[in-house]
Amino acid sequence: MPDPELPRLEDYQRIVFFTGAGMSAESGIPTYRGEGGLWGQYDYRDYACQSAFDRDPAKVWVWHDERREMVGACEPNAAHRLMAAIGREKPLSLVVTQNIDGLHQRAGSERVIELHGSLWRQRCESCGARQENHELPLEPKRCACGAWWRPDLVWFEDMLDQRTIEEAVRVIEDCDCLVSVGTSASVYPAAEMPFIAMRAGATTVEINPEETPLSALFEHRLRGPATEILPLLWGA
Ligand code: APR
């Protein structure tokens, strides 16, 4: 007997899945915070900010190539695949993600807004060139103009891309249901997104094994891992 308290995603047309690192935890990619989190092992000031890149681009690339290697060996999990399937059934639905791993796209999601960039794209800050390159390790490391390729990521102290933010805000203002999955809601402006859905009167759902600073504001707070909880909201 389905739990009458649980929202049924079939009842919505414009669903936004707002995802964070917890979405990929069951694919084997460590989250950033909490036990075994990346920022507990590495100081972002050495590897994931502009000043580190300006200081020593080769060192920053060694670290990012290791991340690309690890992420490249991981597969989308059942929750990624279910979101893609729901996206096919509900074409006005999409994913707004903080993740840089590309697993939503590999699972088949076609409409994905990447707030924090992608491990698989690079940009040249000298000539403005951009590319997508999945080679492991990335070769060549330099753009044709001679400058180092920079990972096309939003690092700490970086501003988000204005057009990307505006597009995310636009689709969330228009959504009828926002499902937040696997984020600690601790990094802004990304963590602002659920507020936008709440102000727009959308149904809001949080899926996370743990409480977050925003939990009390969600209509539905579902405690558990993404691959166990998301299927309860679809086809039950
Ligand atoms: N299913 C759902 N949620 C999970 C799971 C799981 N299997 N495993 C862990 N979580 C939850 C954790 O409880 C935690 O609340 O995922 C969250 C991960 O939080 P963070 O590691 O802080 O990741 P995120 O919120 O995506 O970080 C935001 O911070 O470091 C920057 O740019 C980086 O995009 C990142 C941003």
mmCIF file with all atom_site columns, N, CA, C and O in Angstrom, residues 60-89:
data_model
loop_
_atom_site.group_PDB
_atom_site.id
_atom_site.type_symbol
_atom_site.label_atom_id
_atom_site.label_alt_id
_atom_site.label_comp_id
_atom_site.label_asym_id
_atom_site.label_entity_id
_atom_site.label_seq_id
_atom_site.pdbx_PDB_ins_code
_atom_site.Cartn_x
_atom_site.Cartn_y
_atom_site.Cartn_z
_atom_site.occupancy
_atom_site.B_iso_or_equiv
_atom_site.pdbx_formal_charge
_atom_site.auth_seq_id
_atom_site.auth_comp_id
_atom_site.auth_asym_id
_atom_site.auth_atom_id
_atom_site.pdbx_PDB_model_num
ATOM 1   N N  . VAL A 1 60 ? 47.829 21.454 -9.925  1.00 0.00 ? 60 VAL A N  1
ATOM 2   C CA . VAL A 1 60 ? 46.353 21.442 -9.938  1.00 0.00 ? 60 VAL A CA 1
ATOM 3   C C  . VAL A 1 60 ? 45.843 20.411 -10.936 1.00 0.00 ? 60 VAL A C  1
ATOM 4   O O  . VAL A 1 60 ? 44.878 19.698 -10.678 1.00 0.00 ? 60 VAL A O  1
ATOM 5   N N  . TRP A 1 61 ? 46.547 20.282 -12.070 1.00 0.00 ? 61 TRP A N  1
ATOM 6   C CA . TRP A 1 61 ? 46.103 19.300 -13.060 1.00 0.00 ? 61 TRP A CA 1
ATOM 7   C C  . TRP A 1 61 ? 46.351 17.854 -12.613 1.00 0.00 ? 61 TRP A C  1
ATOM 8   O O  . TRP A 1 61 ? 45.542 16.966 -12.893 1.00 0.00 ? 61 TRP A O  1
ATOM 9   N N  . VAL A 1 62 ? 47.438 17.622 -11.886 1.00 0.00 ? 62 VAL A N  1
ATOM 10  C CA . VAL A 1 62 ? 47.669 16.246 -11.383 1.00 0.00 ? 62 VAL A CA 1
ATOM 11  C C  . VAL A 1 62 ? 46.473 15.833 -10.531 1.00 0.00 ? 62 VAL A C  1
ATOM 12  O O  . VAL A 1 62 ? 45.907 14.744 -10.695 1.00 0.00 ? 62 VAL A O  1
ATOM 13  N N  . TRP A 1 63 ? 46.011 16.748 -9.677  1.00 0.00 ? 63 TRP A N  1
ATOM 14  C CA . TRP A 1 63 ? 44.893 16.444 -8.780  1.00 0.00 ? 63 TRP A CA 1
ATOM 15  C C  . TRP A 1 63 ? 43.595 16.258 -9.562  1.00 0.00 ? 63 TRP A C  1
ATOM 16  O O  . TRP A 1 63 ? 42.836 15.328 -9.333  1.00 0.00 ? 63 TRP A O  1
ATOM 17  N N  . HIS A 1 64 ? 43.369 17.111 -10.533 1.00 0.00 ? 64 HIS A N  1
ATOM 18  C CA . HIS A 1 64 ? 42.126 17.005 -11.317 1.00 0.00 ? 64 HIS A CA 1
ATOM 19  C C  . HIS A 1 64 ? 42.147 15.794 -12.245 1.00 0.00 ? 64 HIS A C  1
ATOM 20  O O  . HIS A 1 64 ? 41.111 15.166 -12.471 1.00 0.00 ? 64 HIS A O  1
ATOM 21  N N  . ASP A 1 65 ? 43.329 15.439 -12.736 1.00 0.00 ? 65 ASP A N  1
ATOM 22  C CA . ASP A 1 65 ? 43.393 14.219 -13.562 1.00 0.00 ? 65 ASP A CA 1
ATOM 23  C C  . ASP A 1 65 ? 43.070 12.977 -12.722 1.00 0.00 ? 65 ASP A C  1
ATOM 24  O O  . ASP A 1 65 ? 42.393 12.058 -13.184 1.00 0.00 ? 65 ASP A O  1
ATOM 25  N N  . GLU A 1 66 ? 43.534 12.995 -11.457 1.00 0.00 ? 66 GLU A N  1
ATOM 26  C CA . GLU A 1 66 ? 43.212 11.856 -10.566 1.00 0.00 ? 66 GLU A CA 1
ATOM 27  C C  . GLU A 1 66 ? 41.703 11.800 -10.340 1.00 0.00 ? 66 GLU A C  1
ATOM 28  O O  . GLU A 1 66 ? 41.095 10.721 -10.373 1.00 0.00 ? 66 GLU A O  1
ATOM 29  N N  . ARG A 1 67 ? 41.097 12.976 -10.152 1.00 0.00 ? 67 ARG A N  1
ATOM 30  C CA . ARG A 1 67 ? 39.635 13.000 -9.959  1.00 0.00 ? 67 ARG A CA 1
ATOM 31  C C  . ARG A 1 67 ? 38.924 12.513 -11.222 1.00 0.00 ? 67 ARG A C  1
ATOM 32  O O  . ARG A 1 67 ? 37.981 11.725 -11.159 1.00 0.00 ? 67 ARG A O  1
ATOM 33  N N  . ARG A 1 68 ? 39.383 12.954 -12.369 1.00 0.00 ? 68 ARG A N  1
ATOM 34  C CA . ARG A 1 68 ? 38.752 12.529 -13.641 1.00 0.00 ? 68 ARG A CA 1
ATOM 35  C C  . ARG A 1 68 ? 38.882 11.019 -13.802 1.00 0.00 ? 68 ARG A C  1
ATOM 36  O O  . ARG A 1 68 ? 37.940 10.343 -14.229 1.00 0.00 ? 68 ARG A O  1
ATOM 37  N N  . GLU A 1 69 ? 40.051 10.510 -13.448 1.00 0.00 ? 69 GLU A N  1
ATOM 38  C CA . GLU A 1 69 ? 40.287 9.052  -13.552 1.00 0.00 ? 69 GLU A CA 1
ATOM 39  C C  . GLU A 1 69 ? 39.301 8.299  -12.652 1.00 0.00 ? 69 GLU A C  1
ATOM 40  O O  . GLU A 1 69 ? 38.636 7.347  -13.091 1.00 0.00 ? 69 GLU A O  1
ATOM 41  N N  . MET A 1 70 ? 39.185 8.767  -11.394 1.00 0.00 ? 70 MET A N  1
ATOM 42  C CA . MET A 1 70 ? 38.313 8.078  -10.421 1.00 0.00 ? 70 MET A CA 1
ATOM 43  C C  . MET A 1 70 ? 36.854 8.178  -10.860 1.00 0.00 ? 70 MET A C  1
ATOM 44  O O  . MET A 1 70 ? 36.122 7.191  -10.917 1.00 0.00 ? 70 MET A O  1
ATOM 45  N N  . VAL A 1 71 ? 36.435 9.382  -11.229 1.00 0.00 ? 71 VAL A N  1
ATOM 46  C CA . VAL A 1 71 ? 35.031 9.595  -11.645 1.00 0.00 ? 71 VAL A CA 1
ATOM 47  C C  . VAL A 1 71 ? 34.739 8.855  -12.945 1.00 0.00 ? 71 VAL A C  1
ATOM 48  O O  . VAL A 1 71 ? 33.679 8.236  -13.095 1.00 0.00 ? 71 VAL A O  1
ATOM 49  N N  . GLY A 1 72 ? 35.702 8.856  -13.856 1.00 0.00 ? 72 GLY A N  1
ATOM 50  C CA . GLY A 1 72 ? 35.523 8.177  -15.152 1.00 0.00 ? 72 GLY A CA 1
ATOM 51  C C  . GLY A 1 72 ? 35.282 6.683  -14.987 1.00 0.00 ? 72 GLY A C  1
ATOM 52  O O  . GLY A 1 72 ? 34.652 6.042  -15.833 1.00 0.00 ? 72 GLY A O  1
ATOM 53  N N  . ALA A 1 73 ? 35.779 6.129  -13.875 1.00 0.00 ? 73 ALA A N  1
ATOM 54  C CA . ALA A 1 73 ? 35.623 4.681  -13.629 1.00 0.00 ? 73 ALA A CA 1
ATOM 55  C C  . ALA A 1 73 ? 34.310 4.349  -12.916 1.00 0.00 ? 73 ALA A C  1
ATOM 56  O O  . ALA A 1 73 ? 33.992 3.177  -12.700 1.00 0.00 ? 73 ALA A O  1
ATOM 57  N N  . CYS A 1 74 ? 33.539 5.373  -12.542 1.00 0.00 ? 74 CYS A N  1
ATOM 58  C CA . CYS A 1 74 ? 32.273 5.155  -11.835 1.00 0.00 ? 74 CYS A CA 1
ATOM 59  C C  . CYS A 1 74 ? 31.101 5.159  -12.808 1.00 0.00 ? 74 CYS A C  1
ATOM 60  O O  . CYS A 1 74 ? 31.186 5.765  -13.873 1.00 0.00 ? 74 CYS A O  1
ATOM 61  N N  . GLU A 1 75 ? 30.045 4.484  -12.427 1.00 0.00 ? 75 GLU A N  1
ATOM 62  C CA . GLU A 1 75 ? 28.852 4.391  -13.268 1.00 0.00 ? 75 GLU A CA 1
ATOM 63  C C  . GLU A 1 75 ? 27.679 5.134  -12.625 1.00 0.00 ? 75 GLU A C  1
ATOM 64  O O  . GLU A 1 75 ? 27.590 5.186  -11.384 1.00 0.00 ? 75 GLU A O  1
ATOM 65  N N  . PRO A 1 76 ? 26.772 5.672  -13.446 1.00 0.00 ? 76 PRO A N  1
ATOM 66  C CA . PRO A 1 76 ? 25.549 6.246  -12.868 1.00 0.00 ? 76 PRO A CA 1
ATOM 67  C C  . PRO A 1 76 ? 24.837 5.176  -12.042 1.00 0.00 ? 76 PRO A C  1
ATOM 68  O O  . PRO A 1 76 ? 24.925 3.991  -12.346 1.00 0.00 ? 76 PRO A O  1
ATOM 69  N N  . ASN A 1 77 ? 24.151 5.589  -10.963 1.00 0.00 ? 77 ASN A N  1
ATOM 70  C CA . ASN A 1 77 ? 23.420 4.619  -10.148 1.00 0.00 ? 77 ASN A CA 1
ATOM 71  C C  . ASN A 1 77 ? 21.928 4.644  -10.491 1.00 0.00 ? 77 ASN A C  1
ATOM 72  O O  . ASN A 1 77 ? 21.485 5.398  -11.358 1.00 0.00 ? 77 ASN A O  1
ATOM 73  N N  . ALA A 1 78 ? 21.175 3.814  -9.762  1.00 0.00 ? 78 ALA A N  1
ATOM 74  C CA . ALA A 1 78 ? 19.741 3.644  -10.089 1.00 0.00 ? 78 ALA A CA 1
ATOM 75  C C  . ALA A 1 78 ? 18.969 4.953  -9.979  1.00 0.00 ? 78 ALA A C  1
ATOM 76  O O  . ALA A 1 78 ? 18.001 5.181  -10.721 1.00 0.00 ? 78 ALA A O  1
ATOM 77  N N  . ALA A 1 79 ? 19.405 5.844  -9.086  1.00 0.00 ? 79 ALA A N  1
ATOM 78  C CA . ALA A 1 79 ? 18.699 7.124  -8.938  1.00 0.00 ? 79 ALA A CA 1
ATOM 79  C C  . ALA A 1 79 ? 18.971 8.027  -10.142 1.00 0.00 ? 79 ALA A C  1
ATOM 80  O O  . ALA A 1 79 ? 18.057 8.696  -10.649 1.00 0.00 ? 79 ALA A O  1
ATOM 81  N N  . HIS A 1 80 ? 20.211 8.033  -10.638 1.00 0.00 ? 80 HIS A N  1
ATOM 82  C CA . HIS A 1 80 ? 20.510 8.790  -11.865 1.00 0.00 ? 80 HIS A CA 1
ATOM 83  C C  . HIS A 1 80 ? 19.623 8.275  -13.001 1.00 0.00 ? 80 HIS A C  1
ATOM 84  O O  . HIS A 1 80 ? 19.028 9.044  -13.754 1.00 0.00 ? 80 HIS A O  1
ATOM 85  N N  . ARG A 1 81 ? 19.560 6.944  -13.111 1.00 0.00 ? 81 ARG A N  1
ATOM 86  C CA . ARG A 1 81 ? 18.810 6.337  -14.226 1.00 0.00 ? 81 ARG A CA 1
ATOM 87  C C  . ARG A 1 81 ? 17.315 6.619  -14.104 1.00 0.00 ? 81 ARG A C  1
ATOM 88  O O  . ARG A 1 81 ? 16.644 6.902  -15.098 1.00 0.00 ? 81 ARG A O  1
ATOM 89  N N  . LEU A 1 82 ? 16.811 6.605  -12.866 1.00 0.00 ? 82 LEU A N  1
ATOM 90  C CA . LEU A 1 82 ? 15.374 6.870  -12.691 1.00 0.00 ? 82 LEU A CA 1
ATOM 91  C C  . LEU A 1 82 ? 15.052 8.318  -13.046 1.00 0.00 ? 82 LEU A C  1
ATOM 92  O O  . LEU A 1 82 ? 14.049 8.610  -13.692 1.00 0.00 ? 82 LEU A O  1
ATOM 93  N N  . MET A 1 83 ? 15.934 9.249  -12.684 1.00 0.00 ? 83 MET A N  1
ATOM 94  C CA . MET A 1 83 ? 15.702 10.657 -13.036 1.00 0.00 ? 83 MET A CA 1
ATOM 95  C C  . MET A 1 83 ? 15.666 10.825 -14.558 1.00 0.00 ? 83 MET A C  1
ATOM 96  O O  . MET A 1 83 ? 14.846 11.570 -15.098 1.00 0.00 ? 83 MET A O  1
ATOM 97  N N  . ALA A 1 84 ? 16.552 10.096 -15.249 1.00 0.00 ? 84 ALA A N  1
ATOM 98  C CA . ALA A 1 84 ? 16.556 10.163 -16.716 1.00 0.00 ? 84 ALA A CA 1
ATOM 99  C C  . ALA A 1 84 ? 15.256 9.605  -17.281 1.00 0.00 ? 84 ALA A C  1
ATOM 100 O O  . ALA A 1 84 ? 14.666 10.188 -18.203 1.00 0.00 ? 84 ALA A O  1
ATOM 101 N N  . ALA A 1 85 ? 14.784 8.495  -16.681 1.00 0.00 ? 85 ALA A N  1
ATOM 102 C CA . ALA A 1 85 ? 13.527 7.876  -17.155 1.00 0.00 ? 85 ALA A CA 1
ATOM 103 C C  . ALA A 1 85 ? 12.351 8.821  -16.919 1.00 0.00 ? 85 ALA A C  1
ATOM 104 O O  . ALA A 1 85 ? 11.494 8.994  -17.798 1.00 0.00 ? 85 ALA A O  1
ATOM 105 N N  . ILE A 1 86 ? 12.330 9.464  -15.752 1.00 0.00 ? 86 ILE A N  1
ATOM 106 C CA . ILE A 1 86 ? 11.250 10.409 -15.456 1.00 0.00 ? 86 ILE A CA 1
ATOM 107 C C  . ILE A 1 86 ? 11.321 11.582 -16.442 1.00 0.00 ? 86 ILE A C  1
ATOM 108 O O  . ILE A 1 86 ? 10.301 12.056 -16.952 1.00 0.00 ? 86 ILE A O  1
ATOM 109 N N  . GLY A 1 87 ? 12.525 12.000 -16.769 1.00 0.00 ? 87 GLY A N  1
ATOM 110 C CA . GLY A 1 87 ? 12.717 13.091 -17.728 1.00 0.00 ? 87 GLY A CA 1
ATOM 111 C C  . GLY A 1 87 ? 12.144 12.743 -19.105 1.00 0.00 ? 87 GLY A C  1
ATOM 112 O O  . GLY A 1 87 ? 11.603 13.621 -19.788 1.00 0.00 ? 87 GLY A O  1
ATOM 113 N N  . ARG A 1 88 ? 12.224 11.477 -19.486 1.00 0.00 ? 88 ARG A N  1
ATOM 114 C CA . ARG A 1 88 ? 11.649 11.054 -20.774 1.00 0.00 ? 88 ARG A CA 1
ATOM 115 C C  . ARG A 1 88 ? 10.121 11.085 -20.716 1.00 0.00 ? 88 ARG A C  1
ATOM 116 O O  . ARG A 1 88 ? 9.457  11.449 -21.675 1.00 0.00 ? 88 ARG A O  1
ATOM 117 N N  . GLU A 1 89 ? 9.565  10.718 -19.574 1.00 0.00 ? 89 GLU A N  1
ATOM 118 C CA . GLU A 1 89 ? 8.097  10.694 -19.413 1.00 0.00 ? 89 GLU A CA 1
ATOM 119 C C  . GLU A 1 89 ? 7.547  12.100 -19.209 1.00 0.00 ? 89 GLU A C  1
ATOM 120 O O  . GLU A 1 89 ? 6.418  12.394 -19.572 1.00 0.00 ? 89 GLU A O  1
#
